[in-house]
């Protein structure tokens, strides 16, 4: 009955950001997971997966406050009909989009996923996939959800996530559509005003891949994205994505944010070069612009060392019209087990 | 030295209860455990077991607040004298009683264990096996305890749990025997007024099984139970239990609660039908009555899907004389690994 | 890819201390760890280790509040140059010193490590290796650190730990060098005033071993130690250590503490006798004196039972001139897996 595979990632490095002390931290999400597949016969399988997330520099759970199985806790069945799972995990939107980001969705400051590629969807208060979850909760997962992936047909796959209206434990009220100062629409412990859901379609055909995705969360913030990538010559992958977020349900003014990210990965021998540029433009606020360059050197199929740098021009604290420039440098080791 | 077995349960389903939104949650306790047995020679063995409990729908620890190893953390020795363990685990009373409950102790709303079969012992404030534990702690375990099980003699086994008087971290005072409004007998951080303990005797002989159990917790709430089951024809198990709880040490009036539960399990091919009925009668409060019906369909020895329904008539919120009717429906998948 | 070794310790016992109720608790740190080594070729290896610490009597994380991977969370490389790791772990000072303590660094009340052998370094408020960490954090580890161990040359090894100035989440201000009542030097969330670091050199040559170590933490408390041990006849190990702590940066008066510990271990057949004596003398406060005797009986290479007793004369609560005598008795089982 030893049906459990243990897996994980331990990534740690040294980094320096303009205006803060040198720090030891992470470039990737750090994981310790337990998973298994049981063959039920007739092409049917039972699946489970539990994934701890943690901070390598302090040993705490991710951000110190996230659920034990922040990564995912899902159980389900797989067969000719596709894969159906219940529990908590990345939404269809979020799990499809990372393949079109030059840092492959890594949460590094040099990466584009969290702040730019999803148009800041996961970071603004009351936003993200799980806005009625507890404080500190990751914004790109749904709890209390049903996850469905179709089989792959000629390179096409459809993915859907449907959440219940259950409040997941939010400890703060969230201002609804009403003007600022009027009563919040989502009191502490409120159920969602609509079932949150997330949809994506992906296409993979040799050197070409593309995606379209849409998500509406429990406080009716909406986000959509289209993205594509191409491999014009062996070792080189070019990619681009465009996103638009609509927060009009919870922001009385300036509820829209647009963003785009372009990038390239170039593999040469044991090395891989990563490069990207992106912009985010929230209504009424000046653009955030980021440019990043990184290099990974493989020590084995499971381990690599990396170095990276980025510059971000973003609105200065408290300002919508003046920007500030932040440089970031990182160096570290990434190990999968 | 790879002496560790990893095991667990991931159970998740969709449910709907009168008056609340549809929810994704659990029917069984969800576990991720680590255990091992070391042969010491001469029939002596060393045992350890550590069991994480978690919520599958949100990925948090059980109830969000329970100890990491809520299930158990115990180490001990097994030999001709029986089994002795130290740590935290289910009490003798609680581990013996579930075999006589038609949902086998599952915490599903359709089950009878938590609220009816132990006469509400684990749920009332200041009650349960571990009343001086931290808020949110499960009430049917003892921390800081010694666990002893005799060998089985001709079908008979005796089980005992003995706790220390240590306060386990309760964050609230608990009203003692004194009238309401007078000083609490158990201040925050108080030691127990008596050593908590739990005793059970079980008997298994082919188609017949029976049990008697008694427990007194750290605030001197007492509970006893007698139960029996019989298998009259292959595949059919009939069971019944009677319980009485005495909370007179911490409730100035109406300190007694009686309950009984009857049930049946019928196995036919890969399917199993579960049915039960029970009543609980606290002094001075109208009866709680519950009827439940469930069906499990085995996909393998480790995985099944289930559907279940129940109706409970219970005192309306704040009332001791008017009842309210709550329907519950559940559907899900249960996977052991 | 099953490259993960699961290991751990479950130790539980019964103890009694003057003035408190009998308790179930631990003598050793309880661990559940995950580690692995990957061979990268050319003598180079990648290493990772994640170690959960927990309380066996209640099933919680260590002390109820510590990080999930309190033991360590480190990743790094090992080769001809030695071992380099990043993350959180024991400092060079702390990992070297336990070999010269008769309880081998066990946190038992009968042991000398926490309170005496490191001159109380880890216990006073604002002290320990990680004083800017969150409340309840263990004081003998550094988070946000780089760890380096040289190879062993003719019995000599050097070890170094270098931390960043990052505040690890301290929730309290810490009084700096200024007199009491003037503003704290370390506000909540302050960075360190200097990079914390820790150095040790160890020497092992057959029956003789010795060590010297120095550490300065994030609030500039300093501690140094010299220690030695010898095995004059087979089975007998004698050891001694001397320590001095300087807290002048955060204590306006009486900032120095001196301590020494002597001890012996005697192995005979499956049994091992432990004995020790030590003193600690903080400036302006009477001595703490401890004497301890213990016996371990091996049931196997992985399991033993133990019994131990100690007497400690220490300043009475709130007094610097009157001492009080505390007896301690313990009995339990220790199991490695």
Tab-separated table of C-alpha atoms in Angstrom, chain A residues 6 10-14 21-24 31-32 34 52 54-61 68 299-303 305 332-333 335-337, chain C residues 1 3-4 6 34 37-38 40 44 46-50 67-70 73-77 86-88 143-146 164-166 191:
chain	number	residue	atom	x	y	z
A	6	UNK	CA	6.936	12.402	-2.185
A	10	UNK	CA	13.807	23.680	-2.384
A	11	UNK	CA	14.991	26.922	-3.934
A	12	UNK	CA	17.001	29.521	-2.046
A	13	UNK	CA	19.141	32.463	-3.040
A	14	UNK	CA	20.541	35.828	-2.140
A	21	UNK	CA	18.866	45.186	2.854
A	22	UNK	CA	20.358	42.146	1.112
A	23	UNK	CA	18.089	39.185	1.715
A	24	UNK	CA	17.988	35.418	1.545
A	31	UNK	CA	7.003	22.691	-2.185
A	32	UNK	CA	6.825	19.436	-0.266
A	34	UNK	CA	2.488	13.864	-1.475
A	52	UNK	CA	2.789	21.964	1.355
A	54	UNK	CA	6.934	26.940	2.695
A	55	UNK	CA	9.559	29.663	2.972
A	56	UNK	CA	13.092	28.257	2.720
A	57	UNK	CA	14.758	31.149	4.546
A	58	UNK	CA	12.700	30.926	7.737
A	59	UNK	CA	11.111	27.458	7.601
A	60	UNK	CA	7.576	28.801	7.974
A	61	UNK	CA	4.532	28.037	5.861
A	68	UNK	CA	-0.680	23.894	5.238
A	299	UNK	CA	23.884	20.923	-12.698
A	300	UNK	CA	21.630	17.938	-13.445
A	301	UNK	CA	18.083	17.271	-14.549
A	302	UNK	CA	16.930	18.145	-11.028
A	303	UNK	CA	19.270	20.948	-9.927
A	305	UNK	CA	21.942	27.540	-10.213
A	332	UNK	CA	20.722	31.106	-6.007
A	333	UNK	CA	20.164	27.361	-6.304
A	335	UNK	CA	16.676	21.753	-6.427
A	336	UNK	CA	13.809	19.397	-7.267
A	337	UNK	CA	13.340	16.169	-5.357
C	1	UNK	CA	12.776	10.114	-8.593
C	3	UNK	CA	15.054	10.555	-3.730
C	4	UNK	CA	13.574	11.460	-0.362
C	6	UNK	CA	12.021	10.288	5.751
C	34	UNK	CA	12.667	14.872	4.738
C	37	UNK	CA	21.341	13.864	-1.664
C	38	UNK	CA	21.749	14.027	-5.445
C	40	UNK	CA	25.929	15.623	-9.673
C	44	UNK	CA	29.715	17.358	-6.455
C	46	UNK	CA	23.216	18.684	-4.154
C	47	UNK	CA	21.687	18.426	-0.667
C	48	UNK	CA	18.338	19.382	0.805
C	49	UNK	CA	16.803	18.914	4.229
C	50	UNK	CA	13.460	19.941	5.731
C	67	UNK	CA	7.925	27.532	12.098
C	68	UNK	CA	6.784	24.300	10.434
C	69	UNK	CA	10.390	23.475	9.533
C	70	UNK	CA	11.832	24.671	12.838
C	73	UNK	CA	15.150	24.168	5.837
C	74	UNK	CA	18.350	24.199	3.823
C	75	UNK	CA	19.531	23.506	0.294
C	76	UNK	CA	23.085	23.544	-0.987
C	77	UNK	CA	26.077	21.919	-2.579
C	86	UNK	CA	21.290	28.475	2.304
C	87	UNK	CA	18.181	28.797	4.474
C	88	UNK	CA	17.533	28.226	8.155
C	143	UNK	CA	17.000	32.221	9.485
C	144	UNK	CA	18.065	34.013	6.287
C	145	UNK	CA	21.564	32.615	6.503
C	146	UNK	CA	24.450	31.102	4.561
C	164	UNK	CA	21.483	38.882	6.522
C	165	UNK	CA	20.239	41.939	8.413
C	166	UNK	CA	16.613	41.108	7.490
C	191	UNK	CA	16.655	45.302	10.506
